[in-house]
XYZ file of C-alpha atoms in Angstrom:
435
model
C 21.496 25.142 150.720
C 25.025 27.004 149.826
C 23.999 27.272 146.036
C 20.681 28.860 147.038
C 22.288 31.431 148.829
C 24.417 32.639 146.388
C 21.515 33.509 144.280
C 19.981 35.741 146.757
C 23.582 37.746 146.406
C 25.698 39.809 143.753
C 29.074 39.402 143.131
C 30.096 41.711 145.611
C 28.012 40.184 148.228
C 25.054 42.450 148.364
C 21.588 41.154 148.703
C 20.007 40.722 145.335
C 16.653 42.249 147.425
C 18.517 45.477 148.227
C 17.062 48.645 146.493
C 18.880 51.136 148.069
C 21.204 51.876 150.786
C 20.608 55.507 151.800
C 23.324 56.678 153.990
C 25.817 59.096 152.709
C 24.962 62.918 153.441
C 21.791 61.812 155.477
C 21.487 60.882 159.194
C 24.816 61.316 161.340
C 23.566 58.970 163.948
C 21.224 55.982 164.922
C 17.832 56.563 163.370
C 15.523 55.800 166.043
C 11.879 55.939 164.532
C 9.939 56.573 161.784
C 6.343 57.042 160.417
C 4.500 57.121 157.198
C 2.374 59.471 155.994
C -1.581 58.628 155.312
C -1.234 58.209 151.786
C 1.879 56.491 151.980
C 3.721 58.742 149.619
C 6.193 60.105 152.637
C 8.195 58.573 155.184
C 9.640 60.568 158.138
C 12.805 59.068 160.089
C 14.096 60.500 163.621
C 17.570 60.357 164.412
C 20.113 60.703 166.916
C 21.940 63.251 164.969
C 18.656 65.429 166.450
C 17.129 65.577 162.890
C 14.197 64.445 161.125
C 14.337 63.839 157.950
C 11.535 63.391 154.988
C 11.862 61.156 152.239
C 9.669 60.107 149.127
C 8.272 56.572 148.883
C 6.606 56.292 145.284
C 9.239 57.479 143.674
C 11.336 55.136 141.276
C 14.409 55.904 143.763
C 13.958 57.460 147.432
C 14.604 60.601 147.610
C 15.690 62.737 150.346
C 13.585 65.840 150.742
C 15.448 67.598 153.407
C 16.268 67.648 156.878
C 14.199 69.322 160.017
C 16.402 70.831 162.135
C 15.910 72.312 165.572
C 15.878 69.996 167.936
C 18.869 70.025 170.548
C 19.248 66.292 171.682
C 18.067 62.994 170.182
C 14.300 62.362 168.587
C 12.681 59.665 170.076
C 9.522 59.559 168.227
C 7.480 60.894 164.968
C 4.236 61.106 163.475
C 2.537 62.792 160.699
C -0.472 64.965 160.876
C -2.286 66.529 157.888
C 0.562 68.765 156.328
C 2.801 68.787 159.525
C 5.528 66.443 161.022
C 5.481 66.277 164.979
C 8.423 64.632 166.417
C 9.502 64.158 170.070
C 12.964 64.689 171.596
C 15.003 64.177 174.629
C 15.289 67.775 174.721
C 11.593 67.216 176.600
C 9.999 69.214 173.507
C 7.672 68.512 171.056
C 8.066 70.670 167.583
C 5.913 70.930 164.751
C 7.153 71.425 161.266
C 5.748 72.482 157.648
C 6.435 69.642 155.363
C 6.808 71.939 152.476
C 9.059 74.671 154.156
C 10.739 72.225 156.330
C 10.452 74.837 159.073
C 9.570 74.517 162.737
C 6.375 76.300 162.903
C 5.699 75.918 166.801
C 7.410 74.151 169.898
C 5.268 72.414 172.668
C 7.278 73.015 175.840
C 6.076 71.806 179.324
C 7.254 68.023 180.050
C 10.285 68.028 182.328
C 11.685 64.742 180.800
C 12.600 62.825 177.717
C 9.322 63.036 175.230
C 8.815 58.874 174.965
C 5.654 59.039 172.320
C 3.566 61.201 170.490
C 0.332 60.349 168.621
C -2.707 62.237 166.795
C -5.728 62.422 169.194
C -8.438 63.740 167.026
C -8.062 66.445 164.381
C -7.299 68.967 166.527
C -4.686 67.365 169.472
C -1.771 65.614 169.897
C -1.122 63.248 173.071
C 2.565 62.806 174.296
C 4.422 60.515 176.915
C 7.307 61.394 178.808
C 9.917 60.182 181.364
C 8.242 62.869 183.617
C 5.367 60.135 184.373
C 2.838 62.247 182.736
C 0.892 62.324 179.783
C -0.211 65.573 178.296
C -2.838 66.593 175.517
C -1.976 69.613 173.450
C -4.068 71.716 171.039
C -2.552 71.380 167.731
C -3.917 74.105 165.581
C -4.247 72.273 161.652
C -4.402 75.465 160.238
C -1.841 77.606 161.859
C 0.984 77.651 164.460
C -0.904 76.928 167.515
C -1.803 78.944 170.967
C 0.295 80.773 173.268
C -0.709 77.820 175.883
C -1.426 74.828 173.869
C -1.310 72.186 176.867
C -4.996 71.358 177.341
C -4.561 68.450 180.138
C -2.038 66.878 182.239
C -2.710 63.240 183.092
C -0.483 62.391 186.349
C -1.059 59.387 188.314
C 1.687 56.847 187.191
C 4.582 56.127 189.415
C 7.428 55.937 186.844
C 7.915 56.801 183.105
C 5.260 56.301 180.701
C 6.097 54.957 177.440
C 3.147 53.475 175.245
C 0.018 55.539 174.664
C -3.307 54.845 172.583
C -6.567 57.074 172.091
C -9.512 54.980 171.570
C -13.184 55.515 171.273
C -15.304 53.503 173.443
C -19.186 53.035 174.597
C -18.873 52.854 178.162
C -22.827 52.988 179.005
C -22.465 49.364 180.135
C -19.948 49.746 182.771
C -22.557 51.053 185.602
C -21.290 48.324 187.969
C -17.810 48.671 187.690
C -15.407 49.553 190.185
C -13.385 53.087 189.035
C -10.422 54.871 190.488
C -12.453 58.109 190.182
C -15.511 59.164 188.266
C -15.170 56.147 186.029
C -16.920 54.627 183.135
C -20.130 54.114 184.901
C -20.728 57.947 184.434
C -20.828 58.153 180.759
C -23.495 57.272 178.560
C -21.977 57.312 175.115
C -19.082 56.963 173.032
C -16.272 58.937 174.685
C -12.884 59.374 173.565
C -10.490 57.345 176.349
C -6.865 57.931 176.603
C -4.987 54.863 177.476
C -1.284 54.842 179.154
C 1.236 52.264 179.898
C 4.212 52.904 182.655
C 7.287 51.349 183.641
C 5.604 51.177 187.144
C 3.772 47.857 185.548
C 0.329 49.519 185.101
C -1.639 50.709 182.472
C -4.277 53.577 182.955
C -7.495 54.957 181.328
C -8.363 58.465 181.418
C -11.255 60.663 180.255
C -9.793 62.775 177.676
C -12.214 65.656 178.679
C -11.863 65.640 182.355
C -8.602 64.079 182.619
C -9.948 61.775 185.485
C -8.223 58.539 185.532
C -10.721 55.728 185.185
C -9.208 52.523 185.660
C -5.752 50.809 186.600
C -4.922 47.562 184.957
C -3.106 45.773 187.418
C -1.054 42.794 187.012
C 2.021 42.882 185.364
C 5.158 42.055 187.363
C 7.410 44.545 185.367
C 7.174 47.643 183.017
C 4.651 47.561 179.934
C 6.272 47.955 177.052
C 3.362 47.946 174.030
C -0.309 47.906 174.352
C -3.024 47.598 171.162
C -6.679 48.073 171.228
C -9.264 45.992 169.434
C -11.303 47.985 166.521
C -14.195 48.154 168.749
C -12.156 49.468 171.620
C -13.666 47.027 174.049
C -10.656 45.138 174.645
C -7.099 46.387 175.638
C -3.663 44.124 175.232
C -0.833 45.120 177.139
C 2.565 43.109 176.863
C 5.609 43.726 179.189
C 9.037 43.130 180.243
C 7.617 40.334 182.654
C 7.282 37.911 179.194
C 3.444 37.957 179.267
C 0.919 39.532 177.236
C -2.666 40.352 179.250
C -5.843 40.594 177.228
C -8.423 43.118 179.574
C -11.931 44.415 179.351
C -11.287 47.928 178.471
C -14.339 49.411 180.751
C -13.699 47.493 183.846
C -9.606 46.555 183.621
C -10.609 42.915 184.392
C -7.714 40.293 182.879
C -9.696 38.006 180.641
C -6.562 35.850 179.792
C -2.753 35.600 180.091
C -0.794 34.800 176.895
C 2.434 33.037 178.077
C 5.182 31.382 175.921
C 7.951 34.162 175.151
C 10.997 33.774 177.539
C 12.217 37.346 177.316
C 10.797 40.933 177.557
C 8.291 41.570 174.719
C 9.396 44.675 172.492
C 6.232 45.015 170.278
C 2.887 43.990 169.064
C 0.491 44.390 166.131
C -3.327 43.178 166.151
C -4.641 41.735 162.533
C -8.604 40.687 163.121
C -8.186 38.258 165.923
C -4.614 37.548 165.589
C -2.239 39.040 167.559
C 1.618 39.188 166.371
C 4.286 39.984 168.957
C 8.114 40.350 168.955
C 10.639 39.531 171.750
C 14.257 39.638 172.874
C 14.088 35.849 173.466
C 15.039 36.058 169.385
C 11.489 35.158 168.428
C 8.042 36.521 167.166
C 4.826 34.692 167.457
C 0.997 34.639 166.431
C -1.525 34.391 169.146
C -5.380 33.714 168.525
C -6.855 36.143 171.164
C -10.017 34.222 171.692
C -8.229 31.478 173.308
C -4.758 32.680 174.126
C -3.164 29.993 171.796
C -0.103 30.448 170.195
C -0.121 29.104 166.784
C 3.119 30.196 165.366
C 6.631 30.821 166.426
C 8.529 32.838 163.395
C 12.064 32.106 163.908
C 15.133 31.856 163.578
C 16.633 35.177 164.731
C 19.989 35.580 166.288
C 19.467 38.416 168.539
C 16.358 40.742 170.197
C 13.313 41.141 167.949
C 12.845 44.978 167.738
C 10.027 45.780 165.483
C 7.242 43.662 163.327
C 5.060 44.858 160.249
C 2.048 42.268 159.362
C 1.276 42.577 155.439
C -1.985 41.008 154.225
C -2.483 38.906 151.699
C -4.527 36.494 149.586
C -6.393 33.594 150.761
C -8.893 32.501 153.954
C -8.224 31.531 157.295
C -11.300 30.070 158.924
C -13.067 32.199 161.620
C -10.092 35.041 160.755
C -11.224 36.116 157.658
C -8.353 37.534 155.332
C -5.225 35.869 156.534
C -2.148 38.129 156.657
C 0.278 37.232 154.165
C 3.700 38.257 155.336
C 5.309 38.775 158.831
C 8.035 41.051 158.274
C 10.694 41.262 161.510
C 13.438 43.686 162.089
C 16.078 42.290 164.490
C 19.384 43.389 166.514
C 21.165 40.878 164.352
C 21.407 43.725 161.560
C 18.828 41.730 159.419
C 15.172 41.885 158.589
C 13.314 38.829 157.749
C 9.762 37.710 155.730
C 7.889 34.985 157.079
C 5.337 33.240 155.389
C 2.131 34.099 158.011
C 0.375 30.999 157.367
C 3.006 28.231 157.420
C 5.186 30.299 159.495
C 8.474 29.666 157.090
C 11.277 31.922 156.700
C 10.680 33.058 153.224
C 13.408 36.110 152.672
C 16.234 37.529 154.750
C 17.348 40.950 154.174
C 20.812 41.227 155.109
C 23.301 44.626 154.665
C 22.884 46.865 157.967
C 25.868 46.991 160.071
C 23.940 47.720 163.310
C 20.675 46.565 164.829
C 17.068 47.608 163.203
C 15.124 50.092 165.263
C 12.375 50.474 162.828
C 10.474 49.252 159.577
C 7.737 50.106 157.368
C 6.069 48.724 154.333
C 4.564 50.251 151.286
C 3.641 49.489 147.853
C 5.956 46.425 147.779
C 9.060 48.444 149.512
C 10.430 47.499 152.854
C 12.043 50.546 154.819
C 14.248 49.464 157.388
C 15.790 52.253 159.682
C 19.245 51.251 161.643
C 21.252 52.361 164.566
C 24.040 52.146 161.673
C 22.539 55.682 160.633
C 21.266 54.372 157.171
C 17.938 53.763 155.496
C 17.365 51.221 153.155
C 15.059 50.120 150.699
C 14.118 46.475 149.834
C 12.401 44.747 147.053
C 9.507 43.147 149.089
C 7.224 41.647 146.278
C 5.927 38.044 145.839
C 7.468 36.920 148.842
C 5.126 34.020 149.475
C 6.177 32.432 146.057
C 9.703 32.441 147.544
C 11.414 29.045 148.454
C 12.120 29.013 152.262
C 14.983 31.043 152.645
C 18.448 29.500 152.591
C 19.770 31.777 155.575
C 22.338 29.547 156.962
C 20.672 29.410 160.368
C 17.561 28.256 159.040
C 19.140 24.725 158.233
C 18.740 23.873 162.046
C 14.824 24.686 161.731
C 13.142 22.060 163.734
C 10.815 20.298 161.438
C 9.154 18.326 164.007
C 8.541 21.711 165.734
C 6.950 22.949 162.743
C 4.425 19.914 162.264
C 3.428 20.702 165.944
C 2.486 24.051 165.276
C 0.418 23.269 162.187
C -1.585 20.671 164.370
C -2.178 23.148 166.744
C -3.008 25.562 163.698
C -5.577 22.903 162.392
C -7.175 22.666 166.013
C -7.567 26.362 166.193
C -8.904 26.452 162.781
C -11.881 24.090 163.574
C -12.549 26.111 166.962
C -12.503 29.336 165.016
C -14.927 27.944 162.025
C -17.908 28.967 164.168
C -19.808 32.129 163.504
C -17.807 35.366 165.088
C -20.035 38.300 166.481
C -17.132 40.652 166.965
C -15.315 42.675 163.813
C -12.147 41.988 162.601
C -9.417 44.542 163.006
C -7.805 45.861 159.628
C -4.431 46.768 160.966
C -2.570 44.977 158.181
C -1.505 46.718 155.093
C -2.700 45.029 151.722
C 0.060 43.762 149.608
C -2.468 43.903 146.762
C-alpha cells in the first residue's frame, strides 16, 4: 500500500490529481458556498470575506473573473439566474449582480435575520429563507434592476429559522380527501407551483406560491430538518434531519411513507438520482438507499470526519430496475479531503488531499472536480477515468472491512432482483453525466 501511495503524490508531496490551487489574491476567508451557471462555464463562490467571486471553468486554467463586493457580512448562499448572480448574506440582504460589469444592480431588503438560502422560482422570481423564521418570494426582473417593492409574498408559520427550500410543480387534483392546514391541496385542479420549506422547528411545510397559504405540515422529525429533495414528478418529498433519519412523504397529503434509518449522527446533505438516494452525515459516512424499499445498499467509507457535501456523477452501465447507474460518488469532508467512490461497488477510488481545512462545497464539470474550503481556497482536480482506478491507497482504506463489503453486495443483488420488475414512475435525472 505504501508504494501505491507514492504514485499518487509528486516529489513535493502534492497529489498528482491536483490541477490548480487558487488561493493567493482571491478570497480572504472561508468559502461557504458555490454554484454553477446553467451551461457550466461559470462558477461563483461565496465567502466569509463578504465577497463572491466568478471563475471560468472551461478554460485550460481556471481564471478568476473578478469579485462581487458590497455585502457587509459573510455570504451564506449563491445562485445564478440568466446573466445575474444572486447572493444571500448574514447582513440580511440579497444582492443581484450583473455578471459582465460585476456591479450590484439591486438589493432585496426585508428579511430580519441572516439569509440562509436563495433559489430561482420560475423565470421571474427568486425564493429565500431566513433565520427570521420566514421565506420570501421576490420579483426578479430578468431584464433590468427590479421594482421598488419587489417582495411579493412572505411565508410565515414556522416557529424557528428556515434553512432548506424547494420549488416544485405538482398536480394536486387528486387530493380532495386530504387534510390541509388551510385552503389545502384539495382546492386545486391543475398543476401548481408549490414552495417547500424545512425548518429548525422539526417540520417541513408546503405553500401555495400564489396565495401564500400553508397547505400541509410534515410532522415526524424530532430535530431540525437539514436538507430536502423532491422526485421528478414532485409527488414525493424526502427530508433529512439532525435526528439521524430520512423520511419519505407523499407531497399532497404529508403522509410519511417510510423512515430510512442507518446513519448514527446528523444528516448533512442529499442527492436523488433515479430511485437511488445518496446521503452524507456527520457519522463519517455517505450512504446509498433505494427509495422504493427504504433499504441502504451501500455505505461509502472511510472518512475521518463529517461528510459535508455530496455530488453524484453518472457513468455508463445499467443497474436493473434503476436505469443508468451513477458512476462516481464524490464527497467533501471536514478532514480536508474530497473522495471519489465507485457508485456500484462502493470502493474508494481516489482521494484528493491538499486543503488545510474542511471542505464546504463541491462541483463537477467536464472531468474537473472543484472544491471550496474553509481554508479560503478553491482547488481544481483531475476527475477523469476514476472508475478505471484501482482502489485508493489511502492509509485508512487498509482497514476497510471486506466482510462488510461482501454483505453490501449481497443486499444490493437482492434489491436488484426486486427492482427488475417494470417501474411505472420516471427516473430523476439529477446526476451529472461523465460523458
